[in-house]
Tab-separated table of C-alpha atoms and ligand atoms in Angstrom:
chain	number	residue	atom	x	y	z
Y	24	MET	CA	0.000	0.000	0.000
Y	25	ALA	CA	0.941	3.653	-0.304
Y	26	SER	CA	2.999	5.192	2.478
Y	27	VAL	CA	1.689	8.261	4.307
Y	28	ALA	CA	3.695	10.685	6.462
Y	29	ILE	CA	1.629	12.722	8.896
Y	30	VAL	CA	3.711	15.670	10.053
Y	31	GLY	CA	2.398	16.839	13.450
Y	32	GLY	CA	0.947	14.755	16.270
Y	33	GLY	CA	-1.463	17.379	17.651
Y	34	PRO	CA	-5.264	16.991	17.462
Y	35	ALA	CA	-5.302	17.327	13.660
Y	36	GLY	CA	-2.552	14.753	13.079
Y	37	SER	CA	-4.016	12.290	15.589
Y	38	SER	CA	-7.497	12.774	14.121
Y	39	VAL	CA	-6.250	12.055	10.572
Y	40	ALA	CA	-4.417	8.938	11.752
Y	41	LEU	CA	-7.327	7.577	13.824
Y	42	HIS	CA	-9.881	8.229	11.083
Y	43	LEU	CA	-7.642	6.590	8.456
Y	44	LEU	CA	-7.313	3.528	10.677
Y	45	ARG	CA	-11.093	3.392	11.177
Y	46	GLN	CA	-11.512	3.317	7.450
Y	47	GLY	CA	-9.285	0.305	7.193
Y	48	VAL	CA	-5.859	1.799	6.421
Y	49	ASP	CA	-3.072	-0.460	7.665
Y	50	PRO	CA	-1.173	1.150	10.580
Y	51	ALA	CA	2.054	-0.004	8.924
Y	52	ASP	CA	1.350	2.446	6.070
Y	53	LEU	CA	1.394	5.474	8.399
Y	54	VAL	CA	4.221	7.321	10.131
Y	55	VAL	CA	3.548	10.307	12.402
Y	56	PHE	CA	6.382	12.796	12.935
Y	57	ASP	CA	6.431	15.263	15.779
Y	58	LYS	CA	9.265	17.529	16.808
Y	59	ALA	CA	8.197	17.320	20.452
Y	60	LYS	CA	8.284	14.579	23.027
Y	61	PHE	CA	4.782	13.976	24.380
Y	62	PRO	CA	3.287	15.030	26.707
Y	63	ARG	CA	4.410	18.381	25.309
Y	64	PRO	CA	3.208	21.837	26.323
Y	65	LYS	CA	0.948	23.722	23.917
Y	66	LEU	CA	-0.089	27.302	24.594
Y	67	CYS	CA	-3.879	27.054	24.573
Y	68	GLY	CA	-6.978	27.825	26.637
Y	69	GLY	CA	-7.758	24.121	26.301
Y	70	ALA	CA	-11.500	24.752	26.012
Y	71	LEU	CA	-13.687	22.678	23.774
Y	72	THR	CA	-17.107	23.778	22.651
Y	73	TRP	CA	-19.936	21.276	22.821
Y	74	ARG	CA	-19.427	20.126	19.260
Y	75	GLY	CA	-15.679	19.761	19.903
Y	76	THR	CA	-16.506	17.717	22.983
Y	77	ARG	CA	-18.711	15.452	20.865
Y	78	ALA	CA	-16.028	15.085	18.186
Y	79	LEU	CA	-13.448	14.160	20.817
Y	80	GLU	CA	-15.764	11.688	22.523
Y	81	GLU	CA	-16.467	10.022	19.227
Y	82	LEU	CA	-12.768	9.702	18.516
Y	83	ILE	CA	-11.355	8.369	21.813
Y	84	GLY	CA	-14.108	8.604	24.424
Y	85	ARG	CA	-13.700	10.963	27.377
Y	86	PRO	CA	-10.014	11.570	28.011
Y	87	ALA	CA	-8.909	11.322	31.650
Y	88	GLY	CA	-8.474	14.453	33.746
Y	89	GLY	CA	-9.768	17.781	32.549
Y	90	GLY	CA	-12.751	19.817	33.616
Y	91	ARG	CA	-16.137	20.785	32.307
Y	92	THR	CA	-18.051	23.955	31.636
Y	93	ILE	CA	-21.651	24.346	30.539
Y	94	SER	CA	-21.853	27.709	28.843
Y	95	LEU	CA	-20.079	30.723	27.427
Y	96	GLU	CA	-20.578	34.350	28.390
Y	97	PHE	CA	-19.946	37.108	25.854
Y	98	ARG	CA	-19.289	40.453	27.452
Y	99	CYS	CA	-17.864	43.935	26.903
Y	100	ALA	CA	-18.462	47.516	28.052
Y	101	LEU	CA	-21.877	47.328	26.333
Y	102	GLY	CA	-23.208	44.467	28.444
Y	103	ARG	CA	-23.129	40.696	28.648
Y	104	PHE	CA	-25.165	37.732	27.502
Y	105	PRO	CA	-24.992	33.964	27.932
Y	106	VAL	CA	-24.349	31.508	25.131
Y	107	ARG	CA	-25.725	28.157	26.268
Y	108	GLU	CA	-24.684	24.915	24.672
Y	109	ARG	CA	-26.630	21.699	24.154
Y	110	GLY	CA	-24.441	19.814	26.557
Y	111	GLU	CA	-21.297	20.040	28.609
Y	112	GLN	CA	-18.044	21.323	27.204
Y	113	TRP	CA	-14.807	19.674	28.248
Y	114	LEU	CA	-11.692	21.549	29.149
Y	115	TYR	CA	-8.142	20.191	29.214
Y	116	ASP	CA	-4.556	20.897	29.851
Y	117	ARG	CA	-3.350	20.468	26.285
Y	118	ALA	CA	-0.275	18.486	27.227
Y	119	ALA	CA	-2.540	15.864	28.809
Y	120	LEU	CA	-5.191	15.910	26.076
Y	121	ASP	CA	-2.821	15.691	23.114
Y	122	ASP	CA	-0.821	12.981	24.837
Y	123	GLN	CA	-3.931	10.828	25.205
Y	124	LEU	CA	-4.893	11.360	21.589
Y	125	LEU	CA	-1.421	10.460	20.367
Y	126	ARG	CA	-1.283	7.442	22.677
Y	127	ALA	CA	-4.447	6.160	20.993
Y	128	VAL	CA	-2.573	6.404	17.672
Y	129	ILE	CA	0.459	4.583	19.077
Y	130	GLY	CA	-1.798	2.004	20.719
Y	131	ALA	CA	-3.356	1.266	17.330
Y	132	GLY	CA	0.059	0.266	16.004
Y	133	VAL	CA	1.160	3.407	14.158
Y	134	GLU	CA	4.835	4.342	14.275
Y	135	VAL	CA	5.166	7.753	15.909
Y	136	ARG	CA	8.567	9.388	15.660
Y	137	GLN	CA	8.752	11.915	18.477
Y	138	GLU	CA	11.541	14.475	18.837
Y	139	THR	CA	11.887	14.368	15.059
Y	140	ALA	CA	11.550	17.854	13.591
Y	141	VAL	CA	10.791	17.724	9.891
Y	142	THR	CA	12.869	20.373	8.140
Y	143	SER	CA	11.427	20.164	4.616
Y	144	VAL	CA	9.421	18.144	2.145
Y	145	GLU	CA	10.462	18.000	-1.508
Y	146	GLY	CA	8.862	16.398	-4.546
Y	147	LEU	CA	10.556	13.083	-5.433
Y	148	ASP	CA	9.667	10.354	-7.972
Y	149	GLY	CA	5.933	10.857	-7.873
Y	150	GLY	CA	5.999	11.177	-4.069
Y	151	TRP	CA	7.646	13.335	-1.414
Y	152	ARG	CA	10.988	13.229	0.304
Y	153	VAL	CA	10.520	14.079	3.990
Y	154	ARG	CA	13.667	15.443	5.516
Y	155	TRP	CA	14.499	15.755	9.218
Y	156	ARG	CA	17.698	16.386	11.082
Y	157	GLY	CA	19.584	13.147	10.609
Y	158	GLY	CA	17.491	11.448	7.941
Y	159	THR	CA	15.208	11.409	4.926
Y	160	GLN	CA	12.505	9.061	3.687
Y	161	ARG	CA	10.261	8.926	0.650
Y	162	PHE	CA	6.493	8.809	1.159
Y	163	ASP	CA	3.673	8.615	-1.377
Y	164	TRP	CA	1.579	11.098	0.575
Y	165	VAL	CA	2.322	13.831	3.107
Y	166	VAL	CA	-0.262	15.303	5.480
Y	167	GLY	CA	0.754	18.686	6.907
Y	168	ALA	CA	-0.819	18.732	10.397
Y	169	ASP	CA	2.005	20.771	11.865
Y	170	GLY	CA	0.078	23.770	13.151
Y	171	ALA	CA	0.366	27.544	12.775
Y	172	ARG	CA	4.057	27.557	11.910
Y	173	GLY	CA	3.950	24.405	9.818
Y	174	VAL	CA	6.999	23.484	7.787
Y	175	VAL	CA	5.072	21.378	5.253
Y	176	GLY	CA	3.051	24.304	3.914
Y	177	ARG	CA	6.125	26.535	3.867
Y	178	SER	CA	8.182	23.927	1.989
Y	179	VAL	CA	5.695	23.706	-0.861
Y	180	GLU	CA	4.393	27.291	-0.766
Y	181	LEU	CA	0.908	26.479	0.469
Y	182	HIS	CA	0.479	29.188	3.020
Y	183	GLY	CA	-2.914	28.420	4.568
Y	184	GLY	CA	-4.838	31.341	6.017
Y	185	PHE	CA	-3.649	34.586	7.610
Y	186	VAL	CA	-1.997	34.795	11.018
Y	187	GLY	CA	-3.057	36.406	14.312
Y	188	ARG	CA	-1.209	36.894	17.578
Y	189	LEU	CA	-2.177	35.566	20.994
Y	190	VAL	CA	-0.739	35.752	24.486
Y	191	GLU	CA	-1.755	33.820	27.582
Y	192	ALA	CA	-0.692	33.033	31.144
Y	193	VAL	CA	-1.897	31.203	34.232
Y	194	TYR	CA	-3.566	33.319	36.950
Y	195	THR	CA	-5.311	32.791	40.257
Y	196	PRO	CA	-8.194	34.794	41.731
Y	197	VAL	CA	-7.168	37.288	44.411
Y	198	ASP	CA	-10.440	36.840	46.312
Y	199	GLU	CA	-13.525	35.153	45.015
Y	200	ALA	CA	-13.305	33.050	41.867
Y	201	PRO	CA	-15.811	33.525	39.071
Y	202	ASP	CA	-18.243	30.737	38.224
Y	203	ASP	CA	-16.012	28.015	36.829
Y	204	SER	CA	-18.764	26.416	34.765
Y	205	VAL	CA	-18.581	29.358	32.350
Y	206	LEU	CA	-16.059	30.328	29.657
Y	207	TYR	CA	-15.794	34.143	29.552
Y	208	PHE	CA	-15.212	35.896	26.209
Y	209	ASP	CA	-14.577	39.607	26.665
Y	210	PHE	CA	-14.619	41.931	23.640
Y	211	ASP	CA	-13.289	45.006	25.444
Y	212	PRO	CA	-10.039	44.855	23.438
Y	213	ILE	CA	-12.027	46.278	20.500
Y	214	GLY	CA	-12.597	49.476	22.495
Y	215	ASP	CA	-8.815	49.735	22.766
Y	216	GLY	CA	-8.237	49.241	19.064
Y	217	ILE	CA	-7.223	45.590	19.356
Y	218	PRO	CA	-9.174	43.479	16.842
Y	219	GLY	CA	-9.950	40.503	19.034
Y	220	TYR	CA	-11.182	39.413	22.434
Y	221	ALA	CA	-9.815	38.365	25.805
Y	222	TRP	CA	-10.717	35.208	27.700
Y	223	ILE	CA	-10.995	33.902	31.239
Y	224	PHE	CA	-11.090	30.093	31.302
Y	225	PRO	CA	-10.731	27.711	34.250
Y	226	TYR	CA	-7.511	25.707	33.895
Y	227	PRO	CA	-7.768	22.074	35.014
Y	228	LYS	CA	-4.055	21.462	35.499
Y	229	PRO	CA	-3.548	17.900	36.690
Y	230	GLY	CA	-2.990	17.844	40.462
Y	231	GLU	CA	-3.719	21.551	41.051
Y	232	ARG	CA	-6.757	23.662	41.864
Y	233	GLY	CA	-7.857	27.271	41.606
Y	234	LEU	CA	-6.010	28.007	38.369
Y	235	TRP	CA	-7.295	30.037	35.444
Y	236	LYS	CA	-5.953	30.986	32.042
Y	237	LEU	CA	-6.325	34.555	30.865
Y	238	GLY	CA	-5.221	35.764	27.504
Y	239	ILE	CA	-5.984	37.874	24.490
Y	240	MET	CA	-6.290	37.177	20.779
Y	241	ASP	CA	-5.488	39.767	18.143
Y	242	GLY	CA	-7.311	38.249	15.195
Y	243	ARG	CA	-5.428	40.412	12.716
Y	244	GLY	CA	-1.944	40.186	14.203
Y	245	VAL	CA	-1.563	43.991	14.245
Y	246	THR	CA	-0.846	44.625	17.935
Y	247	THR	CA	2.628	44.189	19.352
Y	248	GLY	CA	3.249	41.361	21.820
Y	249	ARG	CA	4.287	43.938	24.424
Y	250	VAL	CA	0.922	45.700	24.249
Y	251	LEU	CA	-0.986	42.419	24.334
Y	252	ARG	CA	0.897	41.400	27.485
Y	253	GLN	CA	0.309	44.782	29.100
Y	254	TRP	CA	-3.383	44.557	28.202
Y	255	THR	CA	-3.704	41.041	29.615
Y	256	ASP	CA	-2.191	41.968	32.975
Y	257	ALA	CA	-4.416	45.065	33.253
Y	258	PHE	CA	-7.445	42.955	32.282
Y	259	ALA	CA	-6.511	40.365	34.903
Y	260	GLU	CA	-6.189	43.018	37.586
Y	261	ARG	CA	-9.588	44.538	36.697
Y	262	ASN	CA	-11.114	41.082	36.981
Y	263	GLY	CA	-9.475	40.252	40.307
Y	264	PHE	CA	-6.680	37.917	39.176
Y	265	ARG	CA	-2.995	37.653	40.057
Y	266	ARG	CA	-0.515	36.198	37.603
Y	267	LEU	CA	1.312	33.008	38.607
Y	268	ASP	CA	3.448	32.469	35.507
Y	269	ALA	CA	6.649	34.481	35.511
Y	270	LYS	CA	6.000	35.459	31.890
Y	271	ILE	CA	3.042	35.854	29.594
Y	272	ALA	CA	3.742	33.574	26.657
Y	273	GLY	CA	2.824	34.269	23.044
Y	274	TRP	CA	2.038	32.097	20.036
Y	275	PRO	CA	0.576	32.803	16.596
Y	276	GLU	CA	-2.637	31.368	15.248
Y	277	ARG	CA	-3.413	30.637	11.611
Y	278	TYR	CA	-6.983	31.366	10.536
Y	279	PHE	CA	-9.123	29.733	7.919
Y	280	ASP	CA	-9.257	31.684	4.670
Y	281	PRO	CA	-11.711	30.259	2.119
Y	282	ARG	CA	-9.325	31.242	-0.687
Y	283	ALA	CA	-6.305	29.437	0.731
Y	284	ARG	CA	-5.075	26.337	-1.113
Y	285	ALA	CA	-4.337	23.254	0.938
Y	286	HIS	CA	-3.589	20.517	-1.595
Y	287	LEU	CA	-0.942	19.550	-4.136
Y	288	PRO	CA	-0.709	16.126	-5.763
Y	289	GLY	CA	0.146	13.707	-2.956
Y	290	LEU	CA	0.034	16.368	-0.226
Y	291	ILE	CA	-2.687	17.932	1.918
Y	292	LEU	CA	-2.797	20.392	4.790
Y	293	THR	CA	-5.200	19.988	7.676
Y	294	GLY	CA	-5.945	21.526	11.082
Y	295	GLU	CA	-4.266	24.804	11.927
Y	296	ALA	CA	-1.693	24.328	9.177
Y	297	TRP	CA	-4.661	25.166	6.927
Y	298	GLY	CA	-6.526	27.479	9.300
Y	299	VAL	CA	-8.906	27.576	12.292
Y	300	ASP	CA	-11.784	29.795	13.504
Y	301	PRO	CA	-10.950	33.440	12.667
Y	302	LEU	CA	-13.501	34.884	15.091
Y	303	LEU	CA	-12.738	33.160	18.399
Y	304	GLY	CA	-9.592	31.248	17.534
Y	305	GLU	CA	-11.237	27.950	18.384
Y	306	GLY	CA	-8.858	25.354	16.982
Y	307	ILE	CA	-9.323	21.990	18.704
Y	308	ALA	CA	-12.790	21.222	17.293
Y	309	PRO	CA	-11.808	22.417	13.789
Y	310	ALA	CA	-8.590	20.356	13.940
Y	311	LEU	CA	-10.543	17.212	14.865
Y	312	GLU	CA	-13.134	17.810	12.147
Y	313	MET	CA	-10.629	18.825	9.482
Y	314	GLY	CA	-8.692	15.685	10.359
Y	315	ARG	CA	-11.813	13.604	9.789
Y	316	TYR	CA	-12.392	15.292	6.419
Y	317	ALA	CA	-8.744	14.944	5.358
Y	318	ALA	CA	-8.751	11.235	6.245
Y	319	ALA	CA	-11.902	10.545	4.218
Y	320	GLN	CA	-10.495	12.353	1.180
Y	321	LEU	CA	-7.109	10.704	1.475
Y	322	LYS	CA	-8.625	7.224	1.864
Y	323	ARG	CA	-10.627	7.704	-1.325
Y	324	ALA	CA	-7.498	8.825	-3.197
Y	325	LEU	CA	-5.549	5.822	-1.853
Y	326	ASP	CA	-8.308	3.435	-2.913
Y	327	GLN	CA	-8.404	4.938	-6.388
Y	328	GLY	CA	-4.631	5.076	-6.641
Y	329	VAL	CA	-4.692	8.778	-7.588
Y	330	ARG	CA	-2.536	11.648	-6.325
Y	331	ARG	CA	-5.072	14.392	-6.834
Y	332	ILE	CA	-8.117	15.032	-4.675
Y	333	GLU	CA	-10.751	16.736	-6.738
Y	334	ALA	CA	-11.919	19.976	-5.045
Y	335	TYR	CA	-10.191	19.240	-1.699
Y	336	GLU	CA	-10.714	22.816	-0.519
Y	337	ALA	CA	-14.210	23.342	-1.964
Y	338	GLY	CA	-15.348	19.980	-0.593
Y	339	PHE	CA	-14.339	21.037	2.898
Y	340	ARG	CA	-16.080	24.391	2.581
Y	341	ALA	CA	-19.282	22.446	1.897
Y	342	THR	CA	-19.041	20.442	5.142
Y	343	GLU	CA	-20.713	21.680	8.320
Y	344	GLU	CA	-17.334	22.556	9.825
Y	345	GLY	CA	-16.240	24.276	6.607
Y	346	LYS	CA	-19.423	26.347	6.479
Y	347	ASN	CA	-18.901	27.280	10.100
Y	348	LEU	CA	-15.333	28.468	9.483
Y	349	VAL	CA	-16.463	30.540	6.487
Y	350	PHE	CA	-19.272	32.064	8.578
Y	351	GLN	CA	-16.935	32.812	11.484
Y	352	GLY	CA	-14.553	34.425	8.990
Y	353	ARG	CA	-17.304	36.725	7.743
Y	354	LEU	CA	-18.201	37.748	11.291
Y	355	ALA	CA	-14.519	38.309	12.075
Y	356	LYS	CA	-14.222	40.605	9.060
Y	357	LEU	CA	-17.052	42.723	10.442
Y	358	LEU	CA	-16.078	42.628	14.104
Y	359	TYR	CA	-12.334	43.041	13.583
Y	360	GLY	CA	-12.556	45.326	10.546
Y	361	LYS	CA	-13.017	49.086	10.050
Y	362	GLY	CA	-16.566	49.118	11.443
Y	363	SER	CA	-15.658	47.128	14.556
Y	364	HIS	CA	-17.368	49.492	17.019
Y	365	ARG	CA	-20.601	49.382	15.004
Y	366	TRP	CA	-20.532	45.605	14.712
Y	367	LEU	CA	-19.817	45.170	18.394
Y	368	ARG	CA	-22.943	47.255	19.038
Y	369	VAL	CA	-24.821	45.044	16.579
Y	370	LEU	CA	-23.585	41.885	18.318
Y	371	PHE	CA	-24.540	43.075	21.784
Y	372	GLY	CA	-27.838	44.589	20.642
Y	373	HIS	CA	-29.066	41.785	18.394
Y	374	GLU	CA	-32.172	40.485	20.132
Y	375	TYR	CA	-32.745	37.372	18.018
Y	376	MET	CA	-29.119	36.306	18.281
Y	377	LYS	CA	-29.192	36.670	22.050
Y	378	GLU	CA	-32.420	34.656	22.163
Y	379	LEU	CA	-30.845	31.944	20.046
Y	380	ALA	CA	-27.699	31.974	22.163
Y	381	ALA	CA	-29.654	31.622	25.408
Y	382	GLN	CA	-31.831	28.724	24.239
Y	383	GLY	CA	-29.256	25.993	24.718
Y	384	THR	CA	-30.604	24.206	21.669
Y	385	GLN	CA	-27.825	25.278	19.307
Y	386	ALA	CA	-24.187	24.359	19.509
Y	387	TYR	CA	-21.879	27.350	19.411
Y	388	GLY	CA	-20.313	27.327	15.965
Y	389	ARG	CA	-23.539	26.389	14.235
Y	390	LEU	CA	-24.999	29.883	13.899
Y	391	GLN	CA	-24.450	29.763	10.136
Y	392	GLN	CA	-27.602	27.664	9.930
Y	393	HIS	CA	-29.531	30.773	10.973
Y	394	THR	CA	-27.846	33.309	8.701
Y	395	TRP	CA	-31.032	34.453	6.931
Y	396	LYS	CA	-33.131	34.679	10.068
Y	397	LEU	CA	-30.331	36.561	11.824
Y	398	ALA	CA	-29.976	38.990	8.902
Y	399	GLY	CA	-33.773	39.465	8.717
Y	400	SER	CA	-34.142	40.238	12.382
Y	401	TYR	CA	-31.156	42.612	12.227
Y	402	LEU	CA	-32.820	44.469	9.341
Y	403	ARG	CA	-36.055	44.800	11.310
Y	404	GLN	CA	-34.041	46.175	14.229
Y	405	VAL	CA	-32.347	48.682	11.908
Y	406	LEU	CA	-35.708	49.784	10.516
Y	407	ARG	CA	-36.915	50.414	14.071
Y	408	GLY	CA	-33.811	52.006	15.572
Y	409	GLY	CA	-31.420	52.882	12.714
Y	410	ILE	CA	-27.933	51.564	11.975
Y	411	PRO	CA	-25.796	51.476	15.111
Y	412	PRO	CA	-23.029	54.105	14.985
Y	413	ASN	CA	-19.343	53.254	14.607
Y	414	ARG	CA	-18.575	55.789	17.376
Y	415	PRO	CA	-15.680	54.528	19.524
Y	416	ILE	CA	-16.733	52.315	22.385
Y	417	PRO	CA	-15.099	53.512	25.622
Y	418	SER	CA	-11.567	52.242	26.066
Y	419	THR	CA	-10.642	50.279	29.165
Y	420	MET	CA	-6.956	51.171	28.904
Y	421	GLY	CA	-7.091	54.912	28.338
Y	422	PRO	CA	-5.000	56.508	25.573
Y	423	GLN	CA	-3.902	53.741	23.323
Y	424	LEU	CA	-1.570	51.463	22.943
Y	425	GLU	CA	0.696	51.053	20.004
Y	426	THR	CA	-0.636	48.802	17.258
Y	427	SER	CA	0.825	48.436	13.830
Y	428	ALA	CA	-2.638	48.761	12.304
Y	429	PRO	CA	-2.766	51.031	9.250
Z	526	FAD	C1	-2.968	31.238	23.287
Z	526	FAD	C2	-3.854	30.279	22.551
Z	526	FAD	C3	-5.048	29.861	23.139
Z	526	FAD	C4	-5.884	28.961	22.463
Z	526	FAD	N1	-7.021	28.533	23.090
Z	526	FAD	C5	-7.828	27.622	22.476
Z	526	FAD	C6	-8.962	27.097	23.149
Z	526	FAD	O1	-9.240	27.390	24.307
Z	526	FAD	N2	-9.757	26.217	22.471
Z	526	FAD	C7	-9.470	25.822	21.190
Z	526	FAD	O2	-10.246	25.033	20.614
Z	526	FAD	N3	-8.366	26.281	20.546
Z	526	FAD	C8	-7.543	27.160	21.158
Z	526	FAD	N4	-6.398	27.586	20.525
Z	526	FAD	C9	-6.085	27.044	19.196
Z	526	FAD	C10	-5.559	25.619	19.276
Z	526	FAD	O3	-4.538	25.542	20.250
Z	526	FAD	C11	-4.986	25.164	17.928
Z	526	FAD	O4	-5.768	25.662	16.863
Z	526	FAD	C12	-4.933	23.641	17.834
Z	526	FAD	O5	-3.928	23.157	18.680
Z	526	FAD	C13	-4.657	23.189	16.402
Z	526	FAD	O6	-4.398	21.801	16.374
Z	526	FAD	P1	-3.381	21.209	15.285
Z	526	FAD	O7	-3.282	19.770	15.566
Z	526	FAD	O8	-3.796	21.669	13.949
Z	526	FAD	O9	-1.988	21.928	15.585
Z	526	FAD	P2	-1.062	21.841	16.895
Z	526	FAD	O10	-1.869	21.534	18.075
Z	526	FAD	O11	-0.261	23.093	16.876
Z	526	FAD	O12	-0.148	20.595	16.609
Z	526	FAD	C14	0.880	20.651	15.657
Z	526	FAD	C15	1.917	19.628	16.024
Z	526	FAD	O13	2.924	19.654	15.000
Z	526	FAD	C16	4.199	19.549	15.588
Z	526	FAD	N5	5.154	20.154	14.668
Z	526	FAD	C17	5.235	21.450	14.299
Z	526	FAD	N6	6.233	21.623	13.436
Z	526	FAD	C18	6.785	20.412	13.235
Z	526	FAD	C19	7.886	19.939	12.460
Z	526	FAD	N7	8.610	20.770	11.712
Z	526	FAD	N8	8.191	18.638	12.489
Z	526	FAD	C20	7.483	17.769	13.260
Z	526	FAD	N9	6.444	18.173	14.041
Z	526	FAD	C21	6.100	19.463	14.010
Z	526	FAD	C22	4.075	20.297	16.902
Z	526	FAD	O14	5.043	19.874	17.853
Z	526	FAD	C23	2.649	19.940	17.325
Z	526	FAD	O15	2.612	18.815	18.174
Z	526	FAD	C24	-5.529	28.489	21.170
Z	526	FAD	C25	-4.339	28.906	20.573
Z	526	FAD	C26	-3.496	29.785	21.256
Z	526	FAD	C27	-2.208	30.202	20.606
């Protein structure tokens, strides 16, 4: 059978491998490369939405450890509203979660080469030469599941979506802790000219209690890391938290762009190497779902003995996850674009959306199913009260903050 190299053993790489195996691919045909030794740290809030929780459960059952939340709260200077999910949402320390996923791959008989950083992939004899420090090997197929800074995409000039900037650290409440069954999404950064949001998530670190992760996402990558760190500490202080980590760490995030290419003959990108949710930066659920899609497409190509996957990108955009990422991208363009203050007012003043969010009958990330109803009810609101102004929403930080925004 054809040989397949999966570069990256995070959620996307593990999902591809496990789904390929489920479809009958021989474990001996797969090799997973990861530069890290698992369990490895991964800067991440570790929060899954309900649909991510379902996708994970379906893949390996409920991983050990972790925590649970039951809803989201969206808030900013304009107010707050709950976003209820259909069921519980799991929350993990990523080192522990990714380790359990990868162990399922190893347990199924796949060779996983840890501490093996792939340095390039090059076309070779109708396949690909995968190069790492100390060796090379030819594979028929390569799956780039190597995340935001992936080497596979860079090697073959498939650049995935655009890149944002995030920072995060571990904090503890000074006095009373907030409700730890809620994930808090705070859009105040927009008032300070930062196109993104900040989060407060409980952090279920194995063996410890009372920890939280606070951070901020700049969905356009225009704010300096220094400002993001300064903002996060000030945000933490306002919300009654004290930082425990000596430093606030930073990591980029690659977002889904419907125009980005993710396939060459014998090679596909998946997970964050291709791009994740541009609005909230949710990446675990997309990585699991993109992995499922990539595996199905790859299996069909292997069965047919072809190196091209017809409409790999368009086919994904037509899936539920693909539609969701496109929808989230459109919202991100509004909320993080030139009219961000107006669209934040729309978001926090949109009665039908708030109703929908509070019902607990929709999974977050499935709002695209209601696009027309949402647009219709927004139009009715505009007819009644006019278009919300783009007047600056009060800043929480005072005079701003250097960004490199134009
Ligand atoms: C600060 C921050 C907070 C976040 N919070 C959340 C959250 O709460 N919920 C959520 O759903 N998402 C969150 N995300 C996004 C989420 O972490 C990622 O989108 C998700 O991990 C993507 O999974 P992946 O498998 O595609 O990539 P990754 O998890 O990045 O895995 C890629 C793997 O490839 C390996 N690799 C990379 N380069 C090479 C190489 N050259 N050779 C071999 N191996 C290589 C890496 O070691 C890694 O194991 C957050 C991201 C950041 C930065």
